[in-house]
Coordinates of C-alpha atoms and ligand atoms in Angstrom, one line a residue:
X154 CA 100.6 -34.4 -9.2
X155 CA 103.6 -36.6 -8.9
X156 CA 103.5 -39.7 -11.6
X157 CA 104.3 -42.7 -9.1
X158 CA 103.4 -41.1 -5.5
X159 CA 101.0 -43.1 -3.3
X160 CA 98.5 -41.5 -1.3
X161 CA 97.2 -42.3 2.6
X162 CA 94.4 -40.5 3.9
X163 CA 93.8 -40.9 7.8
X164 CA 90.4 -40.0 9.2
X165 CA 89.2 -40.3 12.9
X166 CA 85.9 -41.1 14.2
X167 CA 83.9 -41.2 17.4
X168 CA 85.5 -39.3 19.2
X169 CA 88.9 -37.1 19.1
X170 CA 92.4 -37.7 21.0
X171 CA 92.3 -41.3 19.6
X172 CA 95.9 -40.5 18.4
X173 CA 95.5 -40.1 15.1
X174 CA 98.4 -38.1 14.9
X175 CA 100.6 -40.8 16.4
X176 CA 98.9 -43.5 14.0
X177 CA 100.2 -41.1 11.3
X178 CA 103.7 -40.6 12.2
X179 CA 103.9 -44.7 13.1
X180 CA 102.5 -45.4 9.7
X181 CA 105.3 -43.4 8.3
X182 CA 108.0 -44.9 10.1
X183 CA 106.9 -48.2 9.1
X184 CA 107.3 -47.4 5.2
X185 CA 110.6 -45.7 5.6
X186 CA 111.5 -49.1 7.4
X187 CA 111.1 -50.6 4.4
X188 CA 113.1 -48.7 1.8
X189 CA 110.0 -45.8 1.1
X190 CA 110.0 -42.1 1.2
X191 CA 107.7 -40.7 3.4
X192 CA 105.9 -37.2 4.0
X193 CA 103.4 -36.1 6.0
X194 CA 100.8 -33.7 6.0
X195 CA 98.1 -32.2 8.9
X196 CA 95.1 -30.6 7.4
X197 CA 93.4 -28.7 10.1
X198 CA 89.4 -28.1 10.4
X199 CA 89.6 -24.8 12.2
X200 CA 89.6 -21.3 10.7
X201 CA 92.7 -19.8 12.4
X202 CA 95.3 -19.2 9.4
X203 CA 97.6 -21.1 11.8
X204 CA 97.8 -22.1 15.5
X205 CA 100.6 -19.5 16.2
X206 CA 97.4 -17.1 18.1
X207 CA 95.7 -19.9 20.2
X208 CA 96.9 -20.5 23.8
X209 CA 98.0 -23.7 24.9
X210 CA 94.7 -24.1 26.7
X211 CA 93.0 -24.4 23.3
X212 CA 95.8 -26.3 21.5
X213 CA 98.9 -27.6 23.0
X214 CA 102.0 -27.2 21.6
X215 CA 103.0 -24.5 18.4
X216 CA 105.3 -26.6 16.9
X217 CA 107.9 -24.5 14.2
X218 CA 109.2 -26.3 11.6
X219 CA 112.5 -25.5 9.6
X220 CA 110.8 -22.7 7.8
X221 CA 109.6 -21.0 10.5
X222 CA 105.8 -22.2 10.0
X223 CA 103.8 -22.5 13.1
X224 CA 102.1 -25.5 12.6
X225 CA 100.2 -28.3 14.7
X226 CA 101.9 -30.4 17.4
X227 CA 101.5 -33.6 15.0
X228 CA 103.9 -32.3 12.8
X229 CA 106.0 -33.0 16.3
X230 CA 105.3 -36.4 15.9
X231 CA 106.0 -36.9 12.3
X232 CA 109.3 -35.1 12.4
X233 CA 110.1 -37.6 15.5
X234 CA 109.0 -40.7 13.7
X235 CA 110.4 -40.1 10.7
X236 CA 113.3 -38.4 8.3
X237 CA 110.5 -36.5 6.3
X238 CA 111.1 -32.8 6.1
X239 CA 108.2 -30.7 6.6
X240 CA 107.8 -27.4 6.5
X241 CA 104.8 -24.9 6.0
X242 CA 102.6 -27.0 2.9
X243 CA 102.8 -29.7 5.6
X244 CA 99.9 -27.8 7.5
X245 CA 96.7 -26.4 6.2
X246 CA 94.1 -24.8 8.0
X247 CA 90.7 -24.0 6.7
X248 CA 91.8 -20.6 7.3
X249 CA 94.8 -20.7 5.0
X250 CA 92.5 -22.1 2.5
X251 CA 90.0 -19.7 2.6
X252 CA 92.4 -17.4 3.1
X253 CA 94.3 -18.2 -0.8
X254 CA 90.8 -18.7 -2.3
X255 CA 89.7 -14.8 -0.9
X256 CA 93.1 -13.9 -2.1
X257 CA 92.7 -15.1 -5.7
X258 CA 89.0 -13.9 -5.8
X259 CA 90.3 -10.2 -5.1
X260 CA 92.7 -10.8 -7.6
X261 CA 90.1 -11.6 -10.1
X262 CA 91.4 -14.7 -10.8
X263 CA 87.9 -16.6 -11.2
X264 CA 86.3 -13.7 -13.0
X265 CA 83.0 -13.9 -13.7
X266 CA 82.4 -16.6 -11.7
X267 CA 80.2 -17.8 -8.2
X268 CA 83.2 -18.8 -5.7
X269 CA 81.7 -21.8 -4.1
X270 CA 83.1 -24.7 -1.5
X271 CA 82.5 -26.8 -4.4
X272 CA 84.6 -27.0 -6.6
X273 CA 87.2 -24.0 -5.6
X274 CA 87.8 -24.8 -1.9
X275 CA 88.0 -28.3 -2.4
X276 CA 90.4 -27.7 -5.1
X277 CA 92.6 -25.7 -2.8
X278 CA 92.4 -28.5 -0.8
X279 CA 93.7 -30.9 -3.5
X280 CA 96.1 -28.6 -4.5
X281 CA 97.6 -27.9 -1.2
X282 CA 98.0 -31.7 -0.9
X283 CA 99.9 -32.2 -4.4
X284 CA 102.2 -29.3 -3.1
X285 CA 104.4 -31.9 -0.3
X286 CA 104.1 -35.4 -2.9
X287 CA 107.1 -34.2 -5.4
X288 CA 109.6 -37.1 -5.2
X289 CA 107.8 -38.7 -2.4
X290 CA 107.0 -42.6 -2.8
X291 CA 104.3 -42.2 0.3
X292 CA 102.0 -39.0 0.8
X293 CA 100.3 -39.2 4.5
X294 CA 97.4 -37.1 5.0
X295 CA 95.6 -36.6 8.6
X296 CA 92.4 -34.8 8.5
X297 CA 91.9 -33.0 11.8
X298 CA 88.7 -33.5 13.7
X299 CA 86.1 -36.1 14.2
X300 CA 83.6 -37.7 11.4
X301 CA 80.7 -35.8 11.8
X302 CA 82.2 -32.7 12.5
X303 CA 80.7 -29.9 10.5
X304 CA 84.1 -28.1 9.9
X305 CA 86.1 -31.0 8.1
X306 CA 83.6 -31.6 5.3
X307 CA 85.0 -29.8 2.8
X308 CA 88.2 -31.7 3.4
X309 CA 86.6 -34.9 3.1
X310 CA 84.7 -33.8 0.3
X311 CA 88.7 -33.0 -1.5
X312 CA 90.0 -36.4 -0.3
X313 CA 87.1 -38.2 -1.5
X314 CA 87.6 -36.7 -4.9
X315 CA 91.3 -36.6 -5.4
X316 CA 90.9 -40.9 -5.3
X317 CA 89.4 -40.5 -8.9
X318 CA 92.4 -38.0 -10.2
X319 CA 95.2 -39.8 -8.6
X320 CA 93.3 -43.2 -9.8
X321 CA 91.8 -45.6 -7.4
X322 CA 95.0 -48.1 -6.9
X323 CA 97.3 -44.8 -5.7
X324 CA 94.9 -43.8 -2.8
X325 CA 94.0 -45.3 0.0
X326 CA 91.6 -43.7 3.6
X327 CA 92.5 -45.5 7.0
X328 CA 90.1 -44.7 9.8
X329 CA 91.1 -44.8 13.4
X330 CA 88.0 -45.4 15.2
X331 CA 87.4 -46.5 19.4
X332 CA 86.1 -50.3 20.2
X333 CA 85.9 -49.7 23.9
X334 CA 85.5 -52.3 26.2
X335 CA 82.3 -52.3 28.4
X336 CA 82.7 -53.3 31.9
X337 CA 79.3 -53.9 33.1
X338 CA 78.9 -56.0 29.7
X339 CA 82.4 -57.7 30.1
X340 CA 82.5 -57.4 26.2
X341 CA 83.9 -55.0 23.9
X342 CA 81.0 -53.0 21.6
X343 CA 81.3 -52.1 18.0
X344 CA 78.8 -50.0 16.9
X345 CA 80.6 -46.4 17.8
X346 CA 82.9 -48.1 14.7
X347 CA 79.5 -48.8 12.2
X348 CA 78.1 -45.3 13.0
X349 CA 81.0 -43.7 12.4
X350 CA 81.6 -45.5 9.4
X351 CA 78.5 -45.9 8.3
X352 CA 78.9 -41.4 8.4
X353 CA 82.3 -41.8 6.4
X354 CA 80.4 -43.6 4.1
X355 CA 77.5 -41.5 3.2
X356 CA 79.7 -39.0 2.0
X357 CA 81.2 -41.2 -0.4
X358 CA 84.2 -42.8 1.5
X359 CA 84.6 -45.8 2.0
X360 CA 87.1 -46.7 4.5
X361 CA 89.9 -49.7 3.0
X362 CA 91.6 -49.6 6.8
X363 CA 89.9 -49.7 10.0
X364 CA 92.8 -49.2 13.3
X365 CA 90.4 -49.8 16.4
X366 CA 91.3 -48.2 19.4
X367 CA 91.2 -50.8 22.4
X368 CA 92.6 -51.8 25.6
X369 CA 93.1 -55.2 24.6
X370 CA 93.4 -57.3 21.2
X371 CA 90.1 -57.7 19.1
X372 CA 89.0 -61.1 18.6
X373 CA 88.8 -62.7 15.4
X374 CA 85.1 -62.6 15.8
X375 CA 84.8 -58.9 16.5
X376 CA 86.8 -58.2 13.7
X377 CA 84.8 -59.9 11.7
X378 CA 81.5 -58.6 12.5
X379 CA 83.6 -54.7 12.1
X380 CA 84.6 -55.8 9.1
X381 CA 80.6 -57.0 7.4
X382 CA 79.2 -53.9 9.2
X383 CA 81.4 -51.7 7.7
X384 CA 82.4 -53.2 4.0
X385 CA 86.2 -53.8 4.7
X386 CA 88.2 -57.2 4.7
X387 CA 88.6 -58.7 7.9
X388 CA 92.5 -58.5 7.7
X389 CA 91.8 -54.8 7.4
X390 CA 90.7 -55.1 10.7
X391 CA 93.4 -53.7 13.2
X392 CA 93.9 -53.4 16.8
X393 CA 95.1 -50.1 17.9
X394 CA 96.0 -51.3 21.3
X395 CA 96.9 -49.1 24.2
X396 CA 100.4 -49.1 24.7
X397 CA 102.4 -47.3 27.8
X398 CA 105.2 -46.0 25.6
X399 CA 104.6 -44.1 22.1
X400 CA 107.1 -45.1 20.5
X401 CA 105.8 -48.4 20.5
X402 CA 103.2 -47.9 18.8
X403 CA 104.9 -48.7 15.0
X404 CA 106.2 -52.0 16.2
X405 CA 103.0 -53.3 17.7
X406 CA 101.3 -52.3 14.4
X407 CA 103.9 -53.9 12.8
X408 CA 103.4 -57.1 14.4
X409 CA 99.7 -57.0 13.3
X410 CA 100.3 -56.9 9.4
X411 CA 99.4 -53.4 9.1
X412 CA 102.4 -52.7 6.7
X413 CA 102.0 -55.4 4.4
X414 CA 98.4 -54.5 4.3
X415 CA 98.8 -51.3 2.8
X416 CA 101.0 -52.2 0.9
X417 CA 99.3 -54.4 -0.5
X418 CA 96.5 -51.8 -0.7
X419 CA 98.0 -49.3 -2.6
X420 CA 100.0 -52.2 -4.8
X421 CA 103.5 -51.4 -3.7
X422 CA 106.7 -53.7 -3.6
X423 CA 108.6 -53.1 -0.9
X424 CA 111.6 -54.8 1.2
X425 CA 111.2 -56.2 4.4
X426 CA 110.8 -53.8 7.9
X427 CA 114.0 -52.8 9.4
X428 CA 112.9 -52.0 12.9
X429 CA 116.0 -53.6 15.1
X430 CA 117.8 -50.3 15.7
X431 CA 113.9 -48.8 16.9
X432 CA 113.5 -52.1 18.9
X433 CA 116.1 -51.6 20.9
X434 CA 115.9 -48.0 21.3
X435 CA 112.3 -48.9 23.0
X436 CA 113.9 -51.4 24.9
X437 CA 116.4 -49.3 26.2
X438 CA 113.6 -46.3 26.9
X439 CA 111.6 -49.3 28.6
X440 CA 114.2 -51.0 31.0
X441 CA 116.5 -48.0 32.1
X442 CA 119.4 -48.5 34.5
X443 CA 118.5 -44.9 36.8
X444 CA 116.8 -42.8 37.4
X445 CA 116.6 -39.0 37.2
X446 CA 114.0 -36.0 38.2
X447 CA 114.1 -32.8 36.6
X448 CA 112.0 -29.6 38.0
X449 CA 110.0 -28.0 35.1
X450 CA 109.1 -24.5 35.7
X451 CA 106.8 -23.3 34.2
X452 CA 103.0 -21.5 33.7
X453 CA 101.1 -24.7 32.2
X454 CA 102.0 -27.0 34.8
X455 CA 98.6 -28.8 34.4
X456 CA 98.5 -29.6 30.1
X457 CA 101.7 -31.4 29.2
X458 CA 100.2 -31.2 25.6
X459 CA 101.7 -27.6 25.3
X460 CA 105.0 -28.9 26.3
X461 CA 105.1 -31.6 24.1
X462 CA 108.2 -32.0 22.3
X463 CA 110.4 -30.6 25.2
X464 CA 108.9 -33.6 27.3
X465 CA 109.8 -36.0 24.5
X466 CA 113.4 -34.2 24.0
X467 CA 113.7 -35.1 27.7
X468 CA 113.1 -38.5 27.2
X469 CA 115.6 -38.6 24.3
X470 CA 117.7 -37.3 26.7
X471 CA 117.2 -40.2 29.4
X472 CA 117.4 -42.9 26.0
X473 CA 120.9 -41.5 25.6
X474 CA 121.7 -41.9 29.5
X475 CA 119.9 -45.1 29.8
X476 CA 117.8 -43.1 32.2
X477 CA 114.2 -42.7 33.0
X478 CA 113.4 -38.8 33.7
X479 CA 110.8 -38.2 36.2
X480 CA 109.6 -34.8 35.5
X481 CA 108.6 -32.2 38.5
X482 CA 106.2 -29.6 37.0
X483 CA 106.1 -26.3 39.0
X484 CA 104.2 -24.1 38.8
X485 CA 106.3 -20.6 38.8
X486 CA 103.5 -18.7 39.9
X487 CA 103.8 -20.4 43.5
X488 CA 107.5 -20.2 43.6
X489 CA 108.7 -17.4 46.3
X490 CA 112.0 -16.7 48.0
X491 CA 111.2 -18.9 51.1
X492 CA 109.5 -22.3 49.2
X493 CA 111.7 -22.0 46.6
X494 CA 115.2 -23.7 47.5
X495 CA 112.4 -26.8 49.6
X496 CA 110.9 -27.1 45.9
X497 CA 113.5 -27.3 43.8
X498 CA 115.4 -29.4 46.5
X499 CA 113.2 -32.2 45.4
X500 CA 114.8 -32.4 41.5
X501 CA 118.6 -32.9 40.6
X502 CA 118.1 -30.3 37.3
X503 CA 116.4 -27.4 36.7
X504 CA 114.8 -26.6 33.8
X505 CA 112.8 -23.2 32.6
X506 CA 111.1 -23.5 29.6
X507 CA 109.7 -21.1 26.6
X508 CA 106.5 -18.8 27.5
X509 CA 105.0 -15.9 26.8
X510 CA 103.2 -13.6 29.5
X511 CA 104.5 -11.7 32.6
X512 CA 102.5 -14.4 34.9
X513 CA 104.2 -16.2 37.2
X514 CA 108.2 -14.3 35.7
X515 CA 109.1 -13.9 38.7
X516 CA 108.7 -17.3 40.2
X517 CA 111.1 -18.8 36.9
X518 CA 113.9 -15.7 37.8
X519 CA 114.3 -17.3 41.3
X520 CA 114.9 -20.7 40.0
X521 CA 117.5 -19.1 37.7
X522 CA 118.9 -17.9 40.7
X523 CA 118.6 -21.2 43.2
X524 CA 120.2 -23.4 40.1
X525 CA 123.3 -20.9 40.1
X526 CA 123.6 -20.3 43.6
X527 CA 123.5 -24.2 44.6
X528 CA 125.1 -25.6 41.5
X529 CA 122.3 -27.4 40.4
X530 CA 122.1 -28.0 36.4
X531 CA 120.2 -25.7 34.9
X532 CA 118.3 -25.5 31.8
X533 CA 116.8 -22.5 30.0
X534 CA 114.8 -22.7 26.7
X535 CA 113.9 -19.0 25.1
X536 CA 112.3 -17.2 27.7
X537 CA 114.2 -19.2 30.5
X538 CA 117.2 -18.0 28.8
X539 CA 116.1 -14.5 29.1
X540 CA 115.3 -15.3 32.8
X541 CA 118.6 -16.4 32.8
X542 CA 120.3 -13.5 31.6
X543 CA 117.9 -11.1 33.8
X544 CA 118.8 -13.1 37.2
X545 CA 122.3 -12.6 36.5
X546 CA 122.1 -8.8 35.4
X547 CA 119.6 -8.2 38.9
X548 CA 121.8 -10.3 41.3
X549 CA 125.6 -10.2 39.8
X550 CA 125.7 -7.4 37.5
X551 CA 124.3 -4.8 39.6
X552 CA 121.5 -4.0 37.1
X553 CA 118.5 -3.6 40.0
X554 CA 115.2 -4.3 38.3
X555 CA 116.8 -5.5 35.5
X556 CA 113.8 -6.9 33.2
X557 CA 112.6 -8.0 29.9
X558 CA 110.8 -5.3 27.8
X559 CA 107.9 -7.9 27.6
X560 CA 107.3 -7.7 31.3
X561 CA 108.4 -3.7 32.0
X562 CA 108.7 -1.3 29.2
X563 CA 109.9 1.0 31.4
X564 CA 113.0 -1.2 33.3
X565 CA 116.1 0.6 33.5
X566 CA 117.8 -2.1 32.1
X567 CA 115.7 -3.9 29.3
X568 CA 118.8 -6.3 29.0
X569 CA 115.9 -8.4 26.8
X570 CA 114.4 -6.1 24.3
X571 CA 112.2 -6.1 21.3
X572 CA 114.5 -5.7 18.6
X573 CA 113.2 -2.9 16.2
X574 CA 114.5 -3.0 12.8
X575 CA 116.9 -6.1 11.6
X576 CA 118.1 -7.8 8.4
X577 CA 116.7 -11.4 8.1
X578 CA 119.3 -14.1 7.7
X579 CA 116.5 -16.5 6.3
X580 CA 115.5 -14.3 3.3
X581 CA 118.1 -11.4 3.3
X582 CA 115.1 -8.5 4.0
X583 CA 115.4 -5.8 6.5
X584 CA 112.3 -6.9 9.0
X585 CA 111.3 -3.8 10.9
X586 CA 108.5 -4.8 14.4
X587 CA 107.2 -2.5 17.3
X588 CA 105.1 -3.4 19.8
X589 CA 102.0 -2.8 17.5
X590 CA 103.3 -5.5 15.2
X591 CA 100.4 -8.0 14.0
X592 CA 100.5 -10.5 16.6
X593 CA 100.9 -13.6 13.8
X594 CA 103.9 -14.2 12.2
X595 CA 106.0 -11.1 13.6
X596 CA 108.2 -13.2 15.6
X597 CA 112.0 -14.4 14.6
X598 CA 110.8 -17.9 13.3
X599 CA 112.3 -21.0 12.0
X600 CA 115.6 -22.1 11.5
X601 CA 118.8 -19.6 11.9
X602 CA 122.4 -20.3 12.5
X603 CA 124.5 -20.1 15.6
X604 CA 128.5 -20.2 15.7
X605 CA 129.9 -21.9 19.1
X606 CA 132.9 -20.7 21.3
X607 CA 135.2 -23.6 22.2
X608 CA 135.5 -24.9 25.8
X609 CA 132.0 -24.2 26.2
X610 CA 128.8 -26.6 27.4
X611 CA 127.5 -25.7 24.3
X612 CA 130.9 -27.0 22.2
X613 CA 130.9 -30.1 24.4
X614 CA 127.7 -30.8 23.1
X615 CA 127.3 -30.3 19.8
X616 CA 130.6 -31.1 19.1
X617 CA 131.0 -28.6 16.0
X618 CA 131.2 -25.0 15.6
X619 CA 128.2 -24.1 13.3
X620 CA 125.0 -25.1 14.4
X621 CA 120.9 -24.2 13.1
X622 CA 118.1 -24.4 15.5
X623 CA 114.4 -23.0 15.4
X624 CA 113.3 -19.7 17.3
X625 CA 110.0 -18.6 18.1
X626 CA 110.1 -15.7 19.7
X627 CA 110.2 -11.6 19.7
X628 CA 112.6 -10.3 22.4
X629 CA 116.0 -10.9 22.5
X630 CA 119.4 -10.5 24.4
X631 CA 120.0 -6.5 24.1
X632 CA 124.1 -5.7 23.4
X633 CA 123.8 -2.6 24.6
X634 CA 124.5 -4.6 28.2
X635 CA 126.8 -7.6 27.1
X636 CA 129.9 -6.3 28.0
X637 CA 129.0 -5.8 31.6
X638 CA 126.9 -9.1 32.1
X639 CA 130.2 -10.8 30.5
X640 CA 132.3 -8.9 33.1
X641 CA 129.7 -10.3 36.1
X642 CA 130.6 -13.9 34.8
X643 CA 128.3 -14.5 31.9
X644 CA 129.8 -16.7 28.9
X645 CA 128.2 -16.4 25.5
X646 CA 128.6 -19.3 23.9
X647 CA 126.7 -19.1 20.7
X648 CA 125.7 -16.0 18.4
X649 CA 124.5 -15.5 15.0
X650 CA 127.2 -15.7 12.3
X651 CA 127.5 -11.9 11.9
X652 CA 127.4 -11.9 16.3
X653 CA 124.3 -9.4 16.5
X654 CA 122.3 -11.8 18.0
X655 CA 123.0 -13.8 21.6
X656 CA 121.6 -17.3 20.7
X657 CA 123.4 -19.2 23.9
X658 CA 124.7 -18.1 27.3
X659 CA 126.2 -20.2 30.0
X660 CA 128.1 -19.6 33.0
X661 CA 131.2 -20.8 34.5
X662 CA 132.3 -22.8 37.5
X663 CA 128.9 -24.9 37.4
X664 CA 128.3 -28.2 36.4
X665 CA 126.2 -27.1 33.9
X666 CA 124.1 -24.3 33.4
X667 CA 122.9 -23.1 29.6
X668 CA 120.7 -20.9 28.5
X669 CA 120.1 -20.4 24.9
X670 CA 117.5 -18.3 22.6
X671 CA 116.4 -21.1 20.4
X672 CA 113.8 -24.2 20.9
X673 CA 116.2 -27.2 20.7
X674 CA 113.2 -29.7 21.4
X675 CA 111.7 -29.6 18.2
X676 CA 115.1 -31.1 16.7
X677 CA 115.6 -34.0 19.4
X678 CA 114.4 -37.3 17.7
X679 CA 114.0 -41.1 19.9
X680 CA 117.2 -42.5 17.3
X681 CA 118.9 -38.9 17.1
X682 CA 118.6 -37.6 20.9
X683 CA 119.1 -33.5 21.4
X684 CA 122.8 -33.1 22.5
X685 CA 122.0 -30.6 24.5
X686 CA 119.1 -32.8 26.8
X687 CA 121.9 -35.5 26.5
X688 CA 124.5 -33.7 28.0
X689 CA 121.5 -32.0 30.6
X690 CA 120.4 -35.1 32.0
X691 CA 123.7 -36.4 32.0
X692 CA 124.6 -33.8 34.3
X693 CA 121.6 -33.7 36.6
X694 CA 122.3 -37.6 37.0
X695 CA 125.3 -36.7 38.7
X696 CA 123.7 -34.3 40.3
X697 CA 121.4 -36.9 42.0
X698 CA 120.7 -36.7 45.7
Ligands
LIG176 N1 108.2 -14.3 25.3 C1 109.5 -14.4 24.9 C2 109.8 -13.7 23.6 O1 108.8 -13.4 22.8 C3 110.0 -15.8 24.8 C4 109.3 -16.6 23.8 C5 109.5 -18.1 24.0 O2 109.9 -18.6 25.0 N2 109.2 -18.9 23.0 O3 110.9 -13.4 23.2

């Protein structure tokens, strides 16, 4: 355990999508304003080793860090509010807990003993969360789940001990909690707050930070009566008011004190908050000059939670253009030669994002095609790269049901294949997959590098030659057919360093129209936008109609 580090734990109560994520990544932002390394660490109630198997339905995004973990959509959050670096200890799952302890216990590491929750998976636990505090002034943990939930006692059984071996003035628990406001009883009502407390309580913690969830600002008075019911100071009391823009949400805590209360809390001396250049970056988000619509097509139209960070990279995207970007979600499943061009007409870019699935393929081809055909700015992430590179085989490369081995094992030209044996950049091994490959972890994940070709979108953009961006994904851009999609116009722009692997293609005579392998939404950040959703919503805004 790091000597000096200081430790937050964040619980939620009452009921779940409160936003303690957000709270999290906010409360980190605000102690990196002030001079203070931050990290920040999700630990997960649910028994899945990671959330790389679930469906979108269940979970929203899969957001890959650096390392090529797939790890929780908060980690989406943390990485946008703040410089920490995560990477795979900043997620645990009850899985990969259980998963180590099972491990060791094969191993016969506690032989001759019972393996109980108590005391060796809460020591995994505490363990795991000692593993992201090395030179860290500021550890943030969010337990996953609600108070109450059956799942996350064993976490809050860890967290509840590791105050008395990190000593009581290095740890602090915040509790984000719902006040809501009762219409029929024109008054706000606190006891959701006391019961969930009261529950945090009888398992031995006792909450030093209370952030309230409301619609409006708490009263003295109400905070007041939270704070006798549930044992905290009234100035612990804090309004977590609704706000229409998340990255609001530090500066509005800010204004309330909470800073100075935790520091205060956990006894650290710290300059004053620099928020100006995050001031006016929400200012600029919250009074743009135009205005811009961008067609996403795509199979979960319905849950933007599972298109998370592009939606936020798009926003960067409009910060940088002092444009708002009204997004279009379409479904690609409806999409069919004669709606399609009356769809699409509606948006000034087009943009097909990652997926995995043969439903609705067809659908996200066309709009490859309409973009090119009618010059329209076109964006494709991962698998809307490979749609991009399968339209253009199909319709200019004379490669007739042209396909993606994902979708036809048996195309004629599998210009997007499952690569079968290759050496890993990341750790230097020769990786070898076939299409009976354990579904988790088999994918090319994480963080690789890509050279650029000049004179290209892609140059324009990033504005250097060697670039690193995060995949997640199996199939890729089959060689075999380069040389005759290049000869039917296709530009590749960006390969790996050794040029075995296609990482960004792009074609010519068009405003702008890029495809590439990688995921460049988990990079874009509200201070640092993506310079590839810059330079796409740059172009669709002169695409306007
Ligand atoms: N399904 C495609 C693949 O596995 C694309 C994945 C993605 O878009 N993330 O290669």
């Amino acid at each position: 355990m790091a000597e000096n580090t200081k430790y937050i734990f964040v619980t939620g109560g009452v009921l779940s999508s409160l936003g303690k994520g957000l709270a999290s990544a906010a409360i980190g932002m605000l102690l990196e304003s002030r001079g203070l390394s931050v990290t920040i660490q999700k630990l997960d109630p649910y028994i899945n080793v990671d959330p790389g198997t679930m469906n979108p339905f269940q979970h929203g995004e899969v957001f890959v860090t650096d390392d090529g973990a797939e790890t929780d959509l908060d980690l989406g959050h943390y990485e946008r509010f703040t410089n920490a670096k995560l990477g795979k200890n900043n997620n645990f799952t009850t899985g990969k807990i259980y998963d180590q302890v099972i491990n060791k216990e094969r191993k016969g590491e506690y032989l001759g003993g019972t393996v109980q929750v108590i005391p060796h998976i809460t020591d995994e636990i505490k363990k795991s969360i000692t593993l992201v505090s090395n030179d860290t002034d500021v550890v943030i943990v969010e337990i996953g789940g609600t108070i109450g939930d059956i799942e996350s006692l064993p976490f809050l059984e860890a967290i509840r001990q590791f105050k008395a071996d990190a000593g009581s003035s290095n740890v602090i628990y915040i509790h984000l909690t719902l006040v809501p406001y009762i219409k029929t009883a024109c008054e706000v009502k606190t006891k959701p707050t006391q019961h969930s407390v009261k529950e945090l309580r009888s398992i031995g913690i006792q909450p030093d930070i209370l952030l309230c969830r409301t619609e409006s600002y708490l009263s003295q008075d109400i905070k007041k009566k939270i704070a006798l019911f549930c044992n905290v100071d009234t100035d612990a009391v804090f309004t977590a008011k609704d706000v229409d823009c998340i990255y609001d949400v530090p500066l509005v805590y800010n204004k309330e004190g909470l800073g100075d209360k935790i520091l205060k809390k956990l006894n650290i001396w710290a300059r004053a908050p620099r928020l100006d250049d995050w001031r006016e970056m929400v200012d600029r988000l919250r009074n743009p000059r135009e205005n811009v619509s961008i067609a996403i097509v795509g199979k979960y139209v319905d849950l933007t939670e599972s298109y998370k960070s592009l939606n936020e990279a798009l926003t960067h995207g409009g910060i940088s253009n002092d444009t708002k970007v009204n997004l279009q979600f379409v479904d690609s499943t409806t999409l069919n030669r004669e709606n399609v061009a009356e769809v699409l007409s509606k948006s000034d870019g087009v943009l097909v994002p990652g997926g995995f699935g043969s439903r609705g393929i067809e659908g996200k081809v066309l709009a490859a095609q309409y973009a090119r055909e009618n010059k329209v700015p076109f964006f494709g992430i991962c698998l809307g790269m490979q749609m991009a590179v399968i339209e253009v085989a199909r319709n200019l490369a004379g490669m007739e049901d042209a396909n993606s081995e994902e979708f036809d094992p048996y195309t004629p030209y599998p210009v997007i294949y499952l690569m079968k044996e290759w050496v890993d950049e990341q750790t230097g091994q020769v990786e070898k997959r076939d299409e009976s490959s354990d579904k988790g972890g088999t994918m090319r994940l994480g963080a690789y590098p890509c050279h650029l070709e000049a004179d290209t979108f892609a140059m324009n953009a990033y504005k250097t030659e060697d670039i690193s961006e995060r995949h997640r994904h199996r199939f890729e851009f089959n060689n075999e057919y380069k040389e005759r999609l290049v000869k039917a116009g296709l530009t590749v722009s960006g390969s790996s360093p050794d040029h075995d692997l296609v990482e960004i293609v792009e074609l010519k005579d068009h405003p702008w129209y890029l495809g590439c392998q990688f995921h460049p939404e988990f990079k874009s950040k509200p201070m640092t936008p993506h310079p590839l959703f810059r330079d796409f919503i740059k172009a669709s805004l002169k695409n306007r109609k």
